[in-house]
Amino acid sequence: MKQNCDAYFYLPARSEHRGTGGIFFDDVPATLNTLNFVKDVAKGWMPSWLPIVQSNKDKKYTHKQKQWQCLRRGRYLEFNLLYDRGVKFGLANANPRVEGVMVSAPPMIAYEYNHVVEEGSEEERLVNVLKKPKDWSGIRDDEDKVWKR
């Protein structure tokens, strides 16, 4: 699953991935095992996510950090417009739903020509992961038994 995410959510012009990983459902069979897996993910999501939100919700962010967030959101839109097969398919129809594509974009994004991150910064640390994704799950897609049961 993770390797499929890494392969699909890739920006070839930048040699980086759109994010740090996830679950890619496009080619997953609609089976009872899949449904059970999704339910398990949903049950585990909030208990793991809420403590992170609680410990960070009152943090103050600098203008520079907000700008970085907007640049990363710009990469999200860049991927969707240039590479996402669902968006490309939707726009290629006789009646393309441009508004549907654009409304899915983050509300605030930024682009900066040839942006360079500061050496040793948290931003550089993230870019390094996006250039060479880590195997957070430890499960190779060809070994993944979730969909094969």
Coordinates of N, CA and C in Angstrom, one line a residue:
M1 N 0.8 -1.2 0.0 CA 0.0 0.0 0.0 C 0.9 1.3 0.0
K2 N 1.8 1.3 0.9 CA 2.7 2.5 1.0 C 3.5 2.7 -0.3
Q3 N 4.1 1.6 -0.8 CA 4.8 1.7 -2.0 C 4.0 2.2 -3.2
N4 N 2.7 1.8 -3.2 CA 1.8 2.2 -4.3 C 1.6 3.7 -4.1
C5 N 1.4 4.2 -2.9 CA 1.2 5.6 -2.7 C 2.5 6.4 -3.1
D6 N 3.6 5.9 -2.7 CA 4.9 6.6 -3.1 C 5.0 6.7 -4.6
A7 N 4.7 5.6 -5.3 CA 4.8 5.6 -6.7 C 3.8 6.5 -7.4
Y8 N 2.6 6.5 -6.9 CA 1.6 7.3 -7.6 C 1.7 8.8 -7.3
F9 N 1.9 9.2 -6.0 CA 1.9 10.6 -5.6 C 3.3 11.1 -5.7
Y10 N 3.8 11.2 -6.9 CA 5.1 11.6 -7.2 C 5.1 12.8 -8.2
L11 N 5.9 13.8 -7.9 CA 6.1 14.9 -8.8 C 7.4 14.7 -9.6
P12 N 7.4 14.1 -10.8 CA 8.6 13.8 -11.5 C 9.4 15.1 -11.8
A13 N 8.8 16.2 -12.1 CA 9.6 17.4 -12.5 C 10.4 17.9 -11.3
R14 N 10.0 17.5 -10.0 CA 10.7 18.0 -8.8 C 11.4 16.8 -8.1
S15 N 11.3 15.6 -8.6 CA 11.9 14.5 -8.0 C 11.5 14.4 -6.5
E16 N 10.3 14.6 -6.2 CA 9.8 14.5 -4.9 C 8.4 13.9 -4.8
H17 N 8.0 13.4 -3.7 CA 6.7 12.8 -3.5 C 5.8 13.9 -2.9
R18 N 4.5 13.8 -3.1 CA 3.6 14.8 -2.6 C 3.4 14.8 -1.1
G19 N 3.6 13.6 -0.5 CA 3.5 13.5 1.0 C 4.3 12.4 1.5
T20 N 4.1 12.1 2.8 CA 5.0 11.1 3.5 C 4.4 9.7 3.5
G21 N 3.2 9.5 2.8 CA 2.7 8.2 2.7 C 1.2 8.2 3.0
G22 N 0.6 7.0 2.9 CA -0.8 6.9 3.1 C -1.3 5.6 2.6
I23 N -2.6 5.5 2.3 CA -3.2 4.3 1.8 C -3.8 4.7 0.5
F24 N -3.5 4.0 -0.6 CA -4.0 4.3 -1.9 C -5.0 3.3 -2.3
F25 N -6.3 3.7 -2.4 CA -7.4 2.8 -2.6 C -7.8 2.6 -4.0
D26 N -7.2 3.2 -5.0 CA -7.7 3.2 -6.4 C -7.9 1.7 -6.9
D27 N -6.9 0.9 -6.6 CA -6.9 -0.4 -7.2 C -7.2 -1.5 -6.2
V28 N -7.8 -1.2 -5.1 CA -8.2 -2.1 -4.0 C -9.5 -2.8 -4.3
P29 N -9.6 -4.1 -4.2 CA -10.8 -4.8 -4.5 C -11.9 -4.5 -3.4
A30 N -13.1 -4.4 -3.8 CA -14.2 -4.2 -2.8 C -14.6 -5.5 -2.2
T31 N -13.9 -5.9 -1.1 CA -14.2 -7.1 -0.4 C -14.5 -6.9 1.0
L32 N -15.0 -7.9 1.7 CA -15.3 -7.8 3.1 C -14.0 -7.5 3.9
N33 N -12.8 -8.1 3.5 CA -11.6 -7.9 4.1 C -11.2 -6.4 4.0
T34 N -11.4 -5.8 2.8 CA -11.1 -4.4 2.6 C -11.9 -3.5 3.5
L35 N -13.2 -3.8 3.6 CA -14.1 -3.1 4.5 C -13.6 -3.2 5.9
N36 N -13.3 -4.4 6.4 CA -12.8 -4.5 7.8 C -11.5 -3.8 8.0
F37 N -10.6 -3.8 7.0 CA -9.4 -3.0 7.1 C -9.7 -1.5 7.3
V38 N -10.6 -1.0 6.4 CA -10.9 0.4 6.5 C -11.5 0.8 7.8
K39 N -12.4 -0.1 8.4 CA -13.0 0.1 9.7 C -11.9 0.1 10.8
D40 N -10.9 -0.8 10.7 CA -9.8 -0.8 11.7 C -9.0 0.5 11.6
V41 N -8.7 1.0 10.4 CA -8.0 2.2 10.2 C -8.8 3.4 10.9
A42 N -10.1 3.4 10.6 CA -10.9 4.5 11.1 C -10.9 4.5 12.6
K43 N -11.0 3.3 13.2 CA -11.0 3.1 14.7 C -9.7 3.6 15.3
G44 N -8.6 3.4 14.6 CA -7.3 3.7 15.2 C -6.9 5.2 14.9
W45 N -7.6 5.8 13.9 CA -7.2 7.1 13.5 C -7.3 8.2 14.6
M46 N -8.5 8.3 15.1 CA -8.8 9.4 16.1 C -7.9 9.2 17.4
P47 N -7.9 8.0 18.0 CA -7.0 7.9 19.2 C -5.6 8.2 18.9
S48 N -5.1 8.1 17.7 CA -3.7 8.4 17.5 C -3.5 9.9 17.1
W49 N -4.5 10.4 16.4 CA -4.4 11.8 15.9 C -4.7 12.8 17.0
L50 N -5.8 12.6 17.8 CA -6.2 13.6 18.8 C -5.0 14.0 19.7
P51 N -4.2 13.1 20.3 CA -3.1 13.6 21.1 C -2.1 14.5 20.4
I52 N -1.9 14.3 19.1 CA -1.0 15.1 18.4 C -1.6 16.5 18.2
V53 N -2.9 16.5 17.9 CA -3.6 17.8 17.8 C -3.6 18.6 19.1
Q54 N -4.0 17.8 20.2 CA -4.0 18.5 21.5 C -2.7 19.1 21.9
S55 N -1.6 18.4 21.6 CA -0.3 18.9 22.1 C 0.2 20.0 21.2
N56 N -0.4 20.2 20.0 CA 0.1 21.3 19.1 C -0.9 22.4 18.8
K57 N -2.1 22.3 19.3 CA -3.1 23.2 18.9 C -2.9 24.7 19.4
D58 N -2.1 24.9 20.4 CA -1.9 26.2 20.9 C -0.5 26.8 20.5
K59 N 0.2 26.0 19.7 CA 1.5 26.5 19.2 C 1.3 27.7 18.4
K60 N 2.3 28.7 18.5 CA 2.3 29.8 17.6 C 3.2 29.5 16.5
Y61 N 2.8 29.9 15.3 CA 3.6 29.7 14.1 C 4.0 31.0 13.5
T62 N 5.2 31.0 13.0 CA 5.8 32.2 12.4 C 5.2 32.4 11.0
H63 N 5.4 33.6 10.4 CA 5.0 33.9 9.1 C 5.8 32.9 8.1
K64 N 7.0 32.7 8.4 CA 7.9 31.8 7.6 C 7.3 30.4 7.5
Q65 N 6.9 29.9 8.7 CA 6.3 28.6 8.8 C 5.0 28.5 8.0
K66 N 4.1 29.6 8.1 CA 2.9 29.6 7.4 C 3.1 29.6 5.9
Q67 N 4.2 30.4 5.5 CA 4.5 30.4 4.0 C 4.9 29.0 3.5
W68 N 5.7 28.3 4.4 CA 6.1 27.0 4.0 C 4.9 26.1 3.8
Q69 N 3.9 26.2 4.8 CA 2.7 25.4 4.7 C 2.0 25.7 3.3
C70 N 1.9 27.0 3.0 CA 1.3 27.3 1.7 C 2.0 26.8 0.5
L71 N 3.4 26.8 0.6 CA 4.2 26.2 -0.5 C 3.9 24.7 -0.7
R72 N 3.8 24.0 0.4 CA 3.5 22.6 0.3 C 2.1 22.4 -0.2
R73 N 1.2 23.2 0.2 CA -0.2 23.1 -0.3 C -0.2 23.4 -1.9
G74 N 0.7 24.2 -2.3 CA 0.8 24.5 -3.7 C 1.3 23.3 -4.5
R75 N 2.1 22.5 -3.8 CA 2.6 21.2 -4.4 C 1.4 20.2 -4.5
Y76 N 0.5 20.3 -3.6 CA -0.7 19.4 -3.6 C -1.5 19.8 -4.9
L77 N -1.7 21.1 -5.1 CA -2.5 21.5 -6.3 C -1.7 21.2 -7.6
E78 N -0.4 21.4 -7.5 CA 0.4 21.1 -8.7 C 0.2 19.6 -9.1
F79 N 0.3 18.7 -8.1 CA 0.1 17.3 -8.4 C -1.2 17.0 -9.0
N80 N -2.3 17.6 -8.4 CA -3.6 17.3 -8.9 C -3.8 17.8 -10.3
L81 N -3.3 19.0 -10.6 CA -3.6 19.5 -11.9 C -2.7 18.9 -13.0
L82 N -1.5 18.4 -12.7 CA -0.6 17.9 -13.7 C -0.6 16.4 -13.8
Y83 N -0.8 15.7 -12.7 CA -0.6 14.2 -12.7 C -1.7 13.4 -12.2
D84 N -2.6 13.9 -11.4 CA -3.7 13.0 -10.9 C -4.6 12.5 -12.0
R85 N -4.7 11.2 -12.1 CA -5.4 10.6 -13.2 C -6.9 10.8 -13.1
G86 N -7.5 10.9 -11.9 CA -8.9 11.3 -11.8 C -9.2 12.7 -12.2
V87 N -8.3 13.6 -11.9 CA -8.5 15.0 -12.3 C -8.4 15.1 -13.8
K88 N -7.3 14.5 -14.4 CA -7.1 14.5 -15.8 C -8.3 13.9 -16.5
F89 N -8.8 12.8 -16.0 CA -10.0 12.2 -16.6 C -11.2 13.1 -16.6
G90 N -11.4 13.7 -15.4 CA -12.5 14.6 -15.3 C -12.5 15.8 -16.2
L91 N -11.3 16.3 -16.4 CA -11.1 17.5 -17.2 C -11.2 17.2 -18.7
A92 N -10.9 15.9 -19.0 CA -10.9 15.5 -20.5 C -12.3 15.2 -21.0
N93 N -13.3 15.2 -20.1 CA -14.7 14.9 -20.5 C -15.3 16.0 -21.4
A94 N -16.4 15.7 -22.1 CA -17.0 16.7 -22.9 C -17.5 17.9 -22.0
N95 N -17.9 17.7 -20.8 CA -18.4 18.7 -19.9 C -17.5 18.7 -18.6
P96 N -16.3 19.2 -18.7 CA -15.4 19.2 -17.6 C -15.9 20.0 -16.4
R97 N -15.7 19.4 -15.2 CA -16.1 20.1 -14.0 C -14.9 20.8 -13.4
V98 N -14.5 21.9 -14.0 CA -13.4 22.7 -13.5 C -13.6 23.2 -12.1
E99 N -14.8 23.6 -11.8 CA -15.1 24.1 -10.5 C -14.9 23.0 -9.4
G100 N -15.3 21.8 -9.8 CA -15.1 20.7 -8.9 C -13.7 20.4 -8.6
V101 N -12.8 20.6 -9.6 CA -11.4 20.4 -9.4 C -10.8 21.5 -8.5
M102 N -11.2 22.8 -8.9 CA -10.6 23.9 -8.1 C -11.1 24.0 -6.7
V103 N -12.3 23.6 -6.5 CA -12.9 23.7 -5.1 C -12.2 22.7 -4.2
S104 N -11.6 21.7 -4.8 CA -10.9 20.7 -4.0 C -9.5 21.2 -3.5
A105 N -9.0 22.3 -4.1 CA -7.7 22.9 -3.7 C -7.8 23.5 -2.3
P106 N -6.6 23.5 -1.6 CA -6.6 24.1 -0.3 C -6.9 25.6 -0.5
P107 N -7.5 26.2 0.5 CA -8.0 27.6 0.4 C -6.8 28.6 0.3
M108 N -5.7 28.3 0.8 CA -4.5 29.2 0.7 C -3.3 28.3 0.2
I109 N -2.8 28.8 -0.9 CA -1.6 28.1 -1.5 C -0.6 29.2 -1.9
A110 N 0.6 28.7 -2.1 CA 1.7 29.7 -2.6 C 2.6 28.9 -3.6
Y111 N 3.1 29.7 -4.5 CA 4.2 29.2 -5.3 C 5.4 30.2 -5.2
E112 N 6.5 29.7 -5.3 CA 7.7 30.5 -5.3 C 8.7 29.9 -6.2
Y113 N 9.2 30.7 -7.2 CA 10.1 30.1 -8.2 C 11.4 29.7 -7.5
N114 N 11.8 28.4 -7.7 CA 13.1 27.9 -7.3 C 13.3 28.1 -5.8
H115 N 12.3 27.8 -5.0 CA 12.4 27.9 -3.6 C 13.5 26.9 -3.0
V116 N 14.4 27.5 -2.2 CA 15.4 26.7 -1.6 C 15.2 26.7 -0.1
V117 N 15.2 25.5 0.6 CA 15.0 25.5 2.0 C 16.3 25.7 2.7
E118 N 16.2 26.2 3.9 CA 17.4 26.5 4.8 C 18.0 25.2 5.2
E119 N 19.3 25.2 5.1 CA 20.1 24.0 5.5 C 19.9 23.7 7.0
G120 N 19.7 22.5 7.3 CA 19.5 22.1 8.7 C 18.1 22.4 9.3
S121 N 17.2 22.9 8.5 CA 15.9 23.3 9.0 C 14.9 22.1 9.0
E122 N 13.8 22.3 9.7 CA 12.8 21.2 9.7 C 12.2 21.1 8.3
E123 N 12.2 22.2 7.5 CA 11.7 22.1 6.2 C 12.7 21.2 5.3
E124 N 14.0 21.4 5.5 CA 14.9 20.5 4.8 C 14.7 19.0 5.2
R125 N 14.5 18.8 6.5 CA 14.3 17.4 6.9 C 13.1 16.8 6.2
L126 N 12.0 17.6 6.1 CA 10.8 17.1 5.3 C 11.1 16.8 3.9
V127 N 11.8 17.8 3.2 CA 12.1 17.6 1.8 C 13.0 16.4 1.6
N128 N 13.9 16.1 2.5 CA 14.7 14.9 2.4 C 13.8 13.6 2.4
V129 N 12.8 13.6 3.3 CA 11.9 12.5 3.3 C 11.1 12.4 2.0
L130 N 10.6 13.5 1.5 CA 9.9 13.6 0.3 C 10.7 13.1 -0.9
K131 N 12.0 13.3 -0.9 CA 12.9 12.9 -2.0 C 13.2 11.4 -1.9
K132 N 13.3 10.9 -0.6 CA 13.6 9.5 -0.4 C 12.7 9.0 0.7
P133 N 11.5 8.6 0.3 CA 10.5 8.2 1.3 C 11.0 7.0 2.2
K134 N 10.5 7.1 3.5 CA 10.8 6.1 4.4 C 9.7 5.0 4.4
D135 N 10.1 3.8 4.7 CA 9.1 2.7 4.8 C 8.6 2.7 6.2
W136 N 7.6 3.6 6.5 CA 7.0 3.7 7.8 C 6.3 2.4 8.3
S137 N 5.7 1.7 7.3 CA 4.9 0.6 7.7 C 5.7 -0.7 7.9
G138 N 6.8 -0.9 7.2 CA 7.6 -2.1 7.3 C 6.9 -3.2 6.5
I139 N 5.9 -2.9 5.7 CA 5.2 -4.0 5.0 C 5.4 -3.7 3.5
R140 N 5.9 -4.6 2.7 CA 6.1 -4.4 1.3 C 4.7 -4.7 0.6
D141 N 4.4 -4.0 -0.4 CA 3.1 -4.2 -1.1 C 2.9 -5.6 -1.6
D142 N 4.0 -6.2 -2.0 CA 3.9 -7.6 -2.5 C 3.7 -8.6 -1.4
E143 N 3.9 -8.2 -0.2 CA 3.7 -9.0 1.0 C 2.4 -8.7 1.7
D144 N 1.8 -7.7 1.3 CA 0.6 -7.2 2.0 C -0.6 -8.2 1.9
K145 N -1.0 -8.7 3.0 CA -2.1 -9.8 2.9 C -3.5 -9.2 3.1
V146 N -3.6 -7.9 3.4 CA -4.9 -7.3 3.7 C -5.9 -7.6 2.5
W147 N -5.4 -7.4 1.3 CA -6.3 -7.5 0.1 C -6.4 -8.9 -0.4
K148 N -5.5 -9.8 0.0 CA -5.4 -11.1 -0.6 C -6.1 -12.2 0.2
R149 N -6.8 -11.8 1.3 CA -7.5 -12.8 2.2 C -8.7 -13.2 1.5

